[in-house]
XYZ file of C-alpha atoms in Angstrom:
717
model
C -51.420 -20.605 53.599
C -51.389 -20.440 49.811
C -55.089 -21.352 49.490
C -57.841 -19.077 50.760
C -61.394 -20.390 50.938
C -64.510 -18.222 51.255
C -67.026 -20.957 51.999
C -70.019 -18.650 52.187
C -69.353 -17.411 48.651
C -67.981 -20.649 47.209
C -64.670 -19.075 46.211
C -61.266 -20.783 46.277
C -58.219 -18.517 45.868
C -54.893 -20.212 45.104
C -52.012 -17.804 45.580
C -48.227 -17.733 45.183
C -45.776 -14.847 45.485
C -46.629 -13.617 41.981
C -49.774 -15.409 40.872
C -53.423 -16.039 41.715
C -55.797 -18.709 40.443
C -59.452 -18.349 41.453
C -62.273 -20.905 41.298
C -65.903 -20.181 42.108
C -68.959 -22.381 42.493
C -71.771 -21.549 40.062
C -74.948 -23.635 40.400
C -72.899 -26.518 41.743
C -70.250 -26.388 39.007
C -66.645 -25.335 39.735
C -66.036 -22.388 37.410
C -62.768 -20.799 36.408
C -62.786 -17.139 37.456
C -59.214 -15.891 37.153
C -55.598 -16.849 36.463
C -52.950 -14.170 36.355
C -50.920 -11.790 38.504
C -51.240 -12.006 42.264
C -54.404 -10.716 43.944
C -54.383 -9.863 47.639
C -55.818 -12.548 49.886
C -58.270 -10.058 51.330
C -59.478 -8.788 47.964
C -63.198 -8.746 47.268
C -63.505 -11.337 44.507
C -67.283 -11.167 44.146
C -66.902 -9.236 40.909
C -65.217 -12.226 39.294
C -68.427 -14.207 39.715
C -70.682 -11.655 38.032
C -69.731 -12.333 34.379
C -70.286 -16.094 34.751
C -73.183 -16.317 37.202
C -75.892 -16.513 34.561
C -76.265 -18.202 31.201
C -76.079 -21.686 29.748
C -73.412 -24.308 30.390
C -72.101 -23.569 26.907
C -70.943 -20.190 28.231
C -69.823 -21.285 31.705
C -65.993 -21.407 32.154
C -65.931 -24.779 33.856
C -62.918 -26.196 35.659
C -63.596 -29.751 34.497
C -66.288 -29.712 31.806
C -68.404 -32.630 30.657
C -70.250 -33.297 27.432
C -73.924 -34.098 26.972
C -75.691 -31.679 29.298
C -75.412 -28.399 27.423
C -71.700 -27.612 27.027
C -70.797 -28.341 23.399
C -67.135 -27.412 23.646
C -64.199 -29.778 24.202
C -64.904 -31.842 27.346
C -62.303 -32.794 29.923
C -63.656 -36.303 30.433
C -66.276 -38.746 29.256
C -67.570 -41.917 30.863
C -69.701 -44.720 29.455
C -72.161 -46.357 31.815
C -73.028 -50.027 31.846
C -76.304 -49.317 30.045
C -74.353 -47.762 27.162
C -75.232 -44.128 27.884
C -72.458 -41.527 27.940
C -74.111 -38.718 29.884
C -72.680 -37.805 33.269
C -72.918 -34.633 35.306
C -70.399 -33.893 38.007
C -71.538 -31.494 40.723
C -69.584 -30.068 43.610
C -69.697 -32.187 46.770
C -66.968 -30.801 49.017
C -63.342 -29.830 49.331
C -60.212 -30.481 51.323
C -57.082 -28.349 51.790
C -53.860 -30.014 52.920
C -50.313 -28.851 53.424
C -47.691 -30.180 51.042
C -48.196 -32.268 47.918
C -49.334 -35.889 47.647
C -47.537 -38.380 45.404
C -49.367 -39.892 42.441
C -49.639 -43.664 42.591
C -47.550 -45.228 39.822
C -46.903 -41.933 38.042
C -44.076 -39.386 38.090
C -44.836 -35.912 39.371
C -43.215 -32.815 40.768
C -42.683 -32.936 44.522
C -41.881 -30.903 47.608
C -39.003 -31.431 50.026
C -40.959 -29.960 52.929
C -44.728 -29.605 53.387
C -44.356 -25.848 53.841
C -43.438 -25.405 50.167
C -46.961 -25.910 48.865
C -50.629 -26.390 49.660
C -53.054 -28.689 47.872
C -56.737 -28.117 47.178
C -58.893 -31.120 46.427
C -62.322 -30.398 44.942
C -64.652 -33.378 45.213
C -67.244 -33.774 42.449
C -69.917 -36.458 42.225
C -72.421 -37.859 39.778
C -74.915 -39.518 42.133
C -76.673 -41.424 39.360
C -73.499 -42.986 37.941
C -71.875 -43.278 41.383
C -68.818 -41.602 39.914
C -66.553 -39.515 42.149
C -63.916 -37.226 40.692
C -61.271 -35.416 42.725
C -59.663 -32.377 41.117
C -56.266 -31.755 42.731
C -54.482 -28.412 42.590
C -51.096 -27.973 44.248
C -49.844 -24.392 44.379
C -46.199 -23.702 45.226
C -45.947 -20.727 47.545
C -42.657 -19.367 46.152
C -43.148 -20.403 42.524
C -45.813 -19.347 40.027
C -46.738 -22.989 39.526
C -49.892 -25.059 39.867
C -49.751 -28.835 39.458
C -53.084 -30.370 38.471
C -54.280 -33.955 38.275
C -57.555 -35.849 38.513
C -58.613 -39.045 40.242
C -61.712 -41.010 39.181
C -63.331 -43.606 41.424
C -66.296 -45.885 40.897
C -68.392 -45.998 44.050
C -71.292 -47.941 42.583
C -72.157 -51.575 41.806
C -71.838 -51.257 38.011
C -68.795 -51.073 35.771
C -67.915 -47.744 34.155
C -65.753 -47.160 31.098
C -63.637 -44.009 30.993
C -63.333 -42.879 27.387
C -61.628 -39.561 28.065
C -59.699 -38.436 31.148
C -57.691 -35.258 30.740
C -55.478 -33.734 33.405
C -56.429 -30.059 33.149
C -58.886 -27.716 31.486
C -58.758 -23.917 31.689
C -61.248 -21.461 30.179
C -59.787 -18.054 29.336
C -62.128 -15.061 28.955
C -60.551 -13.900 25.675
C -58.839 -15.201 22.545
C -56.242 -12.502 21.861
C -53.456 -15.033 22.350
C -50.928 -17.088 20.430
C -50.373 -20.796 20.913
C -46.687 -21.711 21.219
C -45.499 -25.298 21.002
C -42.570 -27.482 19.932
C -42.899 -29.430 16.689
C -40.494 -31.288 14.415
C -39.311 -34.744 13.429
C -36.420 -37.086 14.074
C -33.129 -35.109 14.011
C -34.900 -31.729 14.010
C -36.828 -31.765 17.247
C -38.077 -28.814 19.305
C -38.762 -26.383 16.474
C -40.713 -23.459 17.909
C -44.128 -22.907 16.349
C -46.205 -19.857 17.226
C -49.610 -19.202 15.710
C -52.513 -16.918 16.374
C -55.659 -18.364 17.915
C -58.722 -18.164 15.688
C -62.266 -19.407 16.120
C -62.198 -23.180 16.017
C -59.836 -25.822 17.332
C -56.052 -26.160 17.277
C -54.407 -29.311 18.619
C -51.074 -31.035 19.027
C -50.787 -34.668 19.996
C -48.979 -37.980 19.819
C -50.475 -41.332 18.858
C -47.046 -42.988 18.626
C -46.846 -44.546 22.078
C -44.271 -42.011 23.254
C -44.394 -38.246 23.559
C -42.716 -38.105 20.104
C -40.306 -36.087 17.974
C -43.308 -34.530 16.237
C -44.802 -32.729 19.244
C -43.584 -32.237 22.791
C -46.208 -32.540 25.585
C -46.068 -28.802 26.167
C -47.911 -25.736 24.951
C -48.154 -22.131 26.051
C -50.721 -19.439 25.464
C -49.108 -16.015 25.133
C -51.045 -12.775 25.186
C -50.829 -10.742 21.981
C -47.503 -8.938 21.881
C -45.863 -11.056 24.564
C -42.240 -11.848 23.788
C -39.183 -13.182 25.555
C -39.094 -10.439 28.174
C -42.592 -8.996 28.593
C -46.248 -9.927 28.491
C -48.429 -12.611 30.046
C -47.719 -16.252 29.215
C -49.526 -19.369 30.479
C -47.564 -22.624 30.219
C -48.867 -26.203 30.272
C -46.516 -29.179 30.544
C -47.664 -32.793 30.917
C -45.608 -35.100 33.125
C -46.113 -38.115 30.899
C -44.179 -40.182 28.347
C -46.890 -41.651 26.117
C -49.791 -40.618 23.919
C -51.011 -37.122 24.791
C -53.174 -34.339 23.433
C -53.286 -30.582 23.981
C -56.031 -28.528 22.373
C -57.355 -25.005 22.239
C -60.914 -24.143 21.257
C -62.056 -20.592 20.579
C -65.833 -20.310 20.660
C -68.059 -17.789 18.813
C -67.986 -15.488 21.856
C -64.219 -15.098 21.814
C -63.422 -17.230 24.845
C -60.734 -19.897 24.805
C -60.669 -23.365 26.323
C -57.346 -25.151 26.731
C -57.155 -28.847 27.616
C -54.228 -31.223 28.079
C -53.824 -34.851 29.102
C -53.877 -38.430 27.879
C -54.776 -38.775 24.209
C -58.387 -39.907 23.981
C -57.732 -41.647 20.657
C -57.730 -45.440 21.110
C -58.028 -45.053 24.879
C -60.486 -46.367 27.401
C -60.184 -47.578 30.968
C -62.441 -50.074 32.692
C -63.508 -48.827 36.112
C -64.849 -51.776 38.031
C -66.798 -51.253 41.275
C -64.353 -49.882 43.815
C -61.792 -49.121 41.131
C -59.991 -45.830 40.525
C -57.986 -44.145 37.795
C -55.313 -41.482 38.220
C -54.468 -39.087 35.399
C -50.929 -37.838 34.778
C -50.018 -34.444 36.161
C -50.200 -31.178 34.239
C -47.784 -28.497 35.439
C -49.139 -24.997 34.791
C -46.869 -21.948 34.959
C -47.821 -18.280 34.905
C -45.457 -15.546 33.800
C -46.181 -11.837 33.705
C -42.691 -11.174 32.313
C -42.692 -13.000 29.023
C -41.687 -16.381 27.693
C -38.247 -16.253 29.295
C -39.585 -16.063 32.823
C -41.993 -18.932 32.098
C -39.012 -21.022 30.956
C -36.897 -20.189 33.996
C -39.796 -21.152 36.271
C -40.004 -24.543 34.564
C -36.213 -24.920 34.670
C -35.938 -24.294 38.394
C -38.913 -26.529 39.167
C -37.897 -29.433 36.948
C -34.233 -29.257 37.920
C -34.908 -29.372 41.669
C -38.463 -30.689 42.176
C -38.867 -33.212 39.341
C -35.406 -34.695 38.818
C -34.297 -36.879 41.704
C -31.348 -38.928 42.912
C -27.655 -38.425 43.525
C -27.063 -36.533 40.288
C -29.841 -33.990 40.654
C -27.554 -31.305 42.057
C -24.191 -32.765 41.012
C -22.013 -31.558 38.176
C -22.454 -33.951 35.259
C -19.362 -35.715 33.845
C -17.710 -34.864 30.524
C -17.923 -37.951 28.336
C -16.801 -39.466 25.084
C -19.211 -41.824 23.300
C -17.885 -44.216 20.651
C -21.020 -44.347 18.454
C -20.080 -42.011 15.614
C -16.450 -43.066 16.004
C -16.925 -46.788 15.369
C -20.626 -47.624 15.000
C -20.788 -51.449 15.270
C -17.183 -52.047 14.158
C -14.990 -52.132 17.258
C -12.950 -54.296 19.573
C -11.570 -53.859 23.059
C -8.272 -52.372 21.908
C -9.967 -49.799 19.694
C -12.285 -48.705 22.492
C -9.445 -48.511 24.978
C -7.469 -46.332 22.557
C -10.329 -43.819 22.421
C -10.579 -43.849 26.213
C -6.812 -43.339 26.521
C -6.947 -40.279 24.268
C -9.898 -39.009 26.267
C -7.882 -39.266 29.463
C -5.151 -37.081 27.961
C -7.774 -34.424 27.210
C -9.238 -34.529 30.728
C -12.467 -36.367 29.787
C -14.071 -38.155 32.728
C -16.350 -40.848 31.296
C -16.180 -43.334 28.411
C -19.499 -44.632 27.063
C -19.784 -47.818 25.017
C -22.741 -47.469 22.691
C -24.645 -50.041 20.590
C -23.115 -53.318 19.378
C -21.642 -54.898 22.531
C -24.212 -57.695 23.100
C -25.531 -60.841 21.404
C -24.389 -60.955 17.780
C -25.015 -57.301 17.154
C -22.995 -56.410 14.037
C -25.833 -54.272 12.667
C -29.176 -53.006 13.958
C -31.038 -56.091 12.676
C -30.489 -58.523 15.559
C -29.954 -59.356 19.221
C -32.094 -56.798 21.060
C -33.256 -58.597 24.188
C -30.106 -60.730 24.454
C -28.275 -58.652 27.049
C -25.092 -60.756 27.158
C -21.632 -59.533 26.076
C -20.410 -60.436 22.598
C -17.108 -62.148 23.394
C -16.052 -62.005 19.738
C -15.640 -58.227 20.074
C -14.929 -58.133 23.796
C -13.008 -61.341 24.656
C -12.712 -60.327 28.272
C -16.288 -59.093 28.441
C -17.543 -55.772 29.746
C -15.730 -56.160 33.052
C -12.360 -56.331 31.291
C -13.137 -53.300 29.126
C -14.383 -51.322 32.120
C -11.217 -52.198 34.048
C -9.055 -50.947 31.172
C -11.093 -47.739 30.905
C -10.897 -47.208 34.662
C -7.145 -47.744 34.433
C -6.931 -44.580 32.366
C -8.828 -42.653 35.040
C -12.210 -42.631 33.257
C -15.519 -43.938 34.519
C -17.378 -46.480 32.389
C -20.824 -46.097 30.823
C -23.020 -48.283 28.645
C -25.811 -48.042 26.049
C -28.930 -50.233 26.314
C -32.266 -50.429 24.504
C -34.312 -52.547 26.912
C -37.809 -51.867 25.582
C -37.124 -53.578 22.268
C -36.772 -57.100 20.918
C -35.282 -58.272 17.640
C -37.041 -61.109 15.786
C -33.507 -62.396 15.226
C -32.739 -62.938 18.896
C -32.666 -65.803 21.358
C -35.283 -63.994 23.449
C -37.749 -63.782 20.552
C -37.186 -67.403 19.611
C -37.997 -68.361 23.212
C -40.857 -65.898 23.759
C -42.410 -64.712 20.478
C -45.514 -63.610 22.420
C -43.574 -61.131 24.574
C -43.862 -58.320 22.042
C -46.800 -56.004 21.534
C -48.925 -57.723 18.896
C -52.448 -58.458 17.744
C -53.327 -62.086 16.941
C -53.727 -62.735 13.238
C -52.070 -59.450 12.232
C -48.583 -58.897 10.888
C -45.980 -57.571 13.292
C -44.721 -54.283 11.891
C -40.963 -54.025 12.209
C -39.052 -50.758 12.359
C -35.255 -50.956 12.367
C -35.797 -54.737 12.292
C -37.223 -54.672 15.805
C -40.459 -55.014 17.746
C -41.535 -53.554 21.085
C -41.606 -55.613 24.249
C -44.942 -55.759 26.035
C -44.204 -53.810 29.205
C -47.754 -54.320 30.435
C -46.592 -57.827 31.396
C -44.872 -58.268 34.749
C -42.764 -61.226 33.550
C -41.320 -59.143 30.707
C -40.346 -56.348 33.066
C -38.868 -58.869 35.489
C -36.721 -60.393 32.726
C -35.353 -56.978 31.786
C -34.775 -56.054 35.428
C -32.813 -59.260 36.046
C -30.830 -58.992 32.799
C -29.755 -55.420 33.431
C -29.199 -55.950 37.157
C -26.812 -58.773 36.365
C -24.694 -56.392 34.287
C -24.974 -53.411 36.606
C -23.932 -55.581 39.561
C -20.923 -57.211 37.886
C -19.536 -54.310 35.850
C -18.492 -50.932 37.355
C -21.082 -48.992 35.358
C -21.686 -45.387 36.449
C -23.743 -44.169 33.457
C -26.478 -45.721 31.336
C -27.840 -44.359 28.067
C -31.356 -45.820 27.853
C -32.492 -45.751 24.230
C -35.816 -46.399 22.482
C -35.751 -46.405 18.696
C -39.247 -46.959 17.386
C -42.905 -46.100 17.889
C -45.534 -48.535 19.134
C -47.611 -50.436 16.570
C -50.060 -53.331 16.863
C -50.859 -51.969 20.307
C -52.342 -54.969 22.027
C -51.395 -57.295 24.850
C -51.833 -61.056 24.952
C -52.511 -60.860 28.683
C -55.282 -58.251 28.662
C -58.928 -59.246 28.103
C -60.891 -57.894 25.145
C -62.547 -55.102 27.122
C -59.174 -53.814 28.335
C -57.211 -53.774 25.072
C -57.584 -50.006 24.763
C -55.722 -49.694 28.057
C -52.562 -51.174 26.511
C -50.760 -47.983 25.501
C -51.203 -46.384 28.918
C -50.389 -49.610 30.753
C -47.176 -49.808 28.702
C -46.081 -46.430 30.076
C -47.079 -47.412 33.617
C -45.032 -50.602 33.226
C -42.042 -48.612 32.020
C -42.318 -46.288 35.017
C -42.526 -49.259 37.397
C -39.359 -50.784 35.919
C -37.471 -47.503 35.990
C -38.417 -46.952 39.621
C -37.004 -50.376 40.509
C -33.774 -49.937 38.554
C -32.985 -46.397 39.644
C -33.692 -47.336 43.264
C -31.536 -50.462 43.077
C -28.620 -48.665 41.409
C -28.659 -45.088 42.715
C -24.983 -44.576 41.823
C -25.745 -44.804 38.085
C -26.464 -41.633 36.090
C -29.251 -42.599 33.686
C -29.716 -40.647 30.451
C -32.908 -41.097 28.459
C -32.864 -41.331 24.677
C -35.553 -42.031 22.097
C -33.765 -41.769 18.766
C -32.715 -38.476 20.268
C -35.538 -36.275 21.542
C -38.529 -38.513 20.823
C -39.274 -38.880 24.513
C -37.864 -35.668 25.951
C -40.587 -35.126 28.519
C -41.006 -34.499 32.260
C -42.111 -38.086 32.855
C -38.706 -39.447 31.874
C -36.823 -36.699 33.715
C -38.357 -37.943 36.954
C -36.280 -41.120 36.580
C -33.402 -39.885 34.412
C -32.169 -36.324 35.014
C -30.890 -35.842 31.471
C -31.891 -36.724 27.913
C -30.010 -37.082 24.635
C -31.472 -34.014 22.994
C -31.258 -35.121 19.366
C -29.457 -37.603 17.124
C -28.575 -34.564 15.026
C -25.153 -33.469 16.271
C -24.593 -30.733 13.677
C -23.808 -27.568 15.618
C -25.910 -25.290 13.405
C -28.975 -27.526 13.694
C -28.355 -27.881 17.419
C -28.747 -24.116 17.880
C -32.450 -24.433 17.066
C -32.919 -27.774 18.807
C -31.337 -26.670 22.091
C -32.940 -23.221 21.969
C -36.398 -24.736 21.412
C -35.925 -27.424 24.060
C -35.041 -24.696 26.560
C -38.595 -23.341 26.396
C -39.431 -25.979 29.008
C -36.336 -27.960 29.958
C -33.168 -26.821 31.782
C -29.677 -27.047 30.308
C -28.838 -29.700 32.909
C -31.274 -32.032 31.148
C -29.765 -31.639 27.654
C -27.061 -33.996 26.380
C -24.889 -32.131 23.845
C -21.823 -33.563 22.082
C -19.105 -32.450 19.701
C -19.093 -34.726 16.643
C -16.838 -35.104 13.611
C -16.934 -33.172 10.356
C -18.324 -33.544 7.833
C -21.305 -33.994 10.128
C -22.895 -37.436 9.797
C -26.450 -36.074 9.583
C -26.143 -33.071 7.238
C -22.594 -33.246 5.853
C -21.667 -29.765 7.110
C -18.154 -28.606 8.059
C -18.013 -26.372 11.130
C -14.977 -25.367 13.239
C -14.234 -27.354 16.375
C -14.499 -24.145 18.387
C -18.059 -23.526 17.129
C -19.084 -27.114 17.806
C -17.598 -26.916 21.286
C -19.385 -23.705 22.252
C -22.749 -25.135 21.192
C -22.163 -28.402 23.075
C -20.884 -26.635 26.197
C -24.324 -25.040 26.516
C -25.632 -28.394 27.795
C -24.166 -31.573 29.305
C -20.886 -31.588 27.399
C -19.224 -34.489 25.629
C -17.634 -35.802 22.440
C -18.946 -38.352 19.973
C -16.125 -39.001 17.516
C -12.820 -40.845 17.183
C -10.422 -38.964 19.425
C -7.486 -40.954 18.019
C -7.957 -39.125 14.695
C -7.604 -35.633 16.176
C -4.702 -33.572 14.891
C -2.278 -32.084 17.411
C -3.997 -28.722 17.031
C -7.441 -30.278 17.596
C -6.179 -32.101 20.669
C -4.951 -28.866 22.199
C -8.243 -27.106 21.476
C -10.294 -30.008 22.854
C -8.104 -30.106 25.960
C -8.787 -26.404 26.474
C -12.532 -26.953 25.926
C -12.616 -29.691 28.549
C -10.684 -27.589 31.058
C -12.924 -24.601 30.395
C -16.126 -26.612 30.796
C -14.945 -27.939 34.145
C -14.730 -24.337 35.316
C -18.129 -23.259 34.005
C -20.311 -26.374 34.108
C -21.891 -25.623 37.468
C -23.042 -22.289 36.025
C -24.352 -23.897 32.820
C -26.056 -26.786 34.576
C -27.424 -24.913 37.602
C -27.643 -21.305 36.419
C -30.593 -19.311 35.116
C -30.900 -19.270 31.327
C -31.654 -16.068 29.427
C -32.303 -16.399 25.702
C -31.013 -13.283 23.937
C -31.300 -13.897 20.182
C -33.279 -16.625 18.461
C -31.981 -18.896 15.666
C -35.583 -19.074 14.437
C -35.556 -15.372 13.650
C -32.221 -14.713 11.987
C -28.575 -15.505 11.400
C -27.504 -14.968 15.012
C -28.137 -16.886 18.215
C -27.241 -15.899 21.757
C -28.022 -17.068 25.254
C -26.505 -16.665 28.691
C -26.394 -18.362 32.081
C -26.554 -16.317 35.290
C -25.848 -17.491 38.828
C -28.576 -17.183 41.451
C -26.708 -14.372 43.207
C -26.196 -12.552 39.861
C -22.457 -12.273 40.491
C -21.391 -14.526 37.634
C -22.619 -14.961 34.080
C -21.631 -16.781 30.923
C -22.641 -15.401 27.521
C -22.576 -17.429 24.289
C -22.949 -15.820 20.867
C -23.175 -17.624 17.505
C -23.272 -16.320 13.942
C -23.958 -18.903 11.251
C -23.023 -17.100 8.003
C -20.787 -14.138 7.336
C -22.128 -11.020 5.660
C -20.300 -8.261 3.779
C -19.742 -4.919 5.483
C -21.750 -5.944 8.579
C -23.275 -3.384 10.937
C -21.864 -2.971 14.410
C -23.628 -5.381 16.743
C -24.505 -4.667 20.357
C -25.838 -7.686 22.239
C -28.290 -6.816 25.023
C -27.716 -9.056 28.035
C -30.241 -10.097 30.693
C -30.517 -11.270 34.277
C -27.653 -9.176 35.665
C -27.734 -6.908 38.692
C -27.921 -3.361 37.289
C -26.106 -2.013 40.334
C -23.043 -4.255 39.964
C -19.991 -3.879 37.739
C -18.867 -6.942 35.769
C -15.378 -7.815 34.577
C -15.068 -9.811 31.348
C -12.556 -12.548 32.114
C -9.523 -12.537 29.863
C -10.010 -8.974 28.668
C -9.975 -6.895 31.809
C -12.891 -4.801 30.561
C -15.426 -3.743 33.201
C -19.011 -2.685 32.498
C -22.021 -1.927 34.644
C -24.840 -4.417 34.698
C -27.245 -1.667 33.698
C -25.073 -0.757 30.706
C -24.775 -4.380 29.546
C -28.528 -4.898 29.710
C -29.643 -1.580 28.236
C -26.826 -0.540 25.872
C -25.330 -3.959 25.249
C -22.036 -5.739 24.729
C -20.091 -4.941 21.558
C -19.540 -8.051 19.433
C -16.304 -8.411 17.456
C -16.262 -8.238 13.678
C -15.013 -11.576 12.342
C -15.390 -12.274 8.630
C -16.021 -15.986 8.337
C -18.879 -18.448 8.604
C -19.673 -20.279 11.841
C -18.365 -17.778 14.369
C -18.924 -18.254 18.080
C -17.835 -16.409 21.164
C -17.998 -16.880 24.914
C -17.830 -14.138 27.533
C -17.339 -14.994 31.201
C -18.521 -12.184 33.478
C -17.742 -11.856 37.169
C -18.940 -9.108 39.493
C -16.378 -6.731 40.960
C -16.054 -6.282 44.696
């Protein structure tokens, strides 16, 4: 068992191989007693109760705090009763421990492949006056330092309740000597690492944009003072959700810290009718006693194998060429086939047709929603193009943006009420498009039928699913007035329902999520699509930060990374093809440029890159990532991938700008077996794992900007 219950003392001990999480009952309230390194199951935990056994609710470290009865800190939930009052008080009613992990109705979540992997504790809380029952669920993985938390609300009374706040997790820490780490940014510069010291007061990140957003990822970590990549305690929180979220820390006057994460309470409410229930998204909590790097690797292994699903979860991902930056909207069948033919000569495996193939789509101002081939550009349709591409030995992929509708489209002219809108208000356009109302079953059915028709008639093996604007005028014509604040969440639930249908109906298709790049790079989407287009910024220098930051939570197998043309279309920078290739080969590798314009020298280098990636991609996509040098801290970046058995490793090093008379650089490696000797492929040099990790690997002196290097290590014997 991974959950030990001392009923006589009211103590619940959740335990994995390297972690313990302890809850105790104090005056009927579940209180947080401990989260950290593993405690023995037979340990006397009475001492954990002593510091919290007395005092007001404002000092009690509650597991799921409420507002209005004496705790003035950030609450985890709030409910409005039919008489207009907002005071509720949940008290402990019972518990249940089960083997395995239950699914969440209508929501993505991490899972187990056998019940023996995890145990689940369900704490049952009740407010007898309001007839409100709340179930706090904690699943602890026995072999992973992971707890998955979610909450279910149910109305057991005769009156209607209104949920105004329903977060997924709340944890009270006994001290505030921590830093908050999170990913911030904007379109084309996502996943910038922000780290700031906790001070008395509140610090929050959030999205009110209808998706998880480029601005903030639904992730935050609290790191003990002094914790870095390789040492110190770190507590990670990641929300398995793709819409509006919030994550907040509050440090009170006594130096304790409350962290909460879940659905954004702004513009949210949920009507709980008698007999009704509401399920929150899941928060995945990770403990590391060995720094930020170990937290990341725990998330990587979990999300790669117990969040992602389907045929491609454990498969090597194909090397692709996408025509977007090569042609934009200006293409025809012959031009596309020419790019695919050049790709075949280089060893590329997949050709992807991006935007512009449907309706009358000559620019981004029309035709979204009209998912019918444009026979002006493709006289033989998609089937003819796919046949030509297949004839060159490449698979065929396609871009779609199914959540959007253009006012200049046949669909909008037929169904102007199918978009999110508020009667009497203007419909805000972004990129000349509106958002389809996915709360409506008939809208989802139309999209399902439209896409199914294509997927069934064209040999499509890859879909890039894009979303290029935030939600505005968030209202639904089919929801009553007292449910309008449910629209944003119902939109996400509708999206999940559609994705479940499509991915189940077409399991042979590799789906890649995109939201103008990384605007919806979150665990919720990875449940349906095992990879995401990391950013619309394809500049290799910018990608160092974007991919490094994204790796705080997400594995390399989830990151789409392409080589694009120079000057780069986002920043105008010139970088060598070798540098661009090394950056892109640190994720799911591909090209996004006109291969027919390559010089002979570039073709030979690209051919070598493709051949090399085929040899190493299983290590990149399935290996353990160790971040060695950060692009946020200097001119150099380095990371490496290590096989599970530690017998093979791949080291990438990048230097952005040259410097005069540089010092000798020794790069300290990580994750190797100190007792093994490693040969550097291509050089014949052999070094001990202990030497490489403690003394380092000597980097060559090359006097030019944009230098990169790759070292492939294999164990001797």
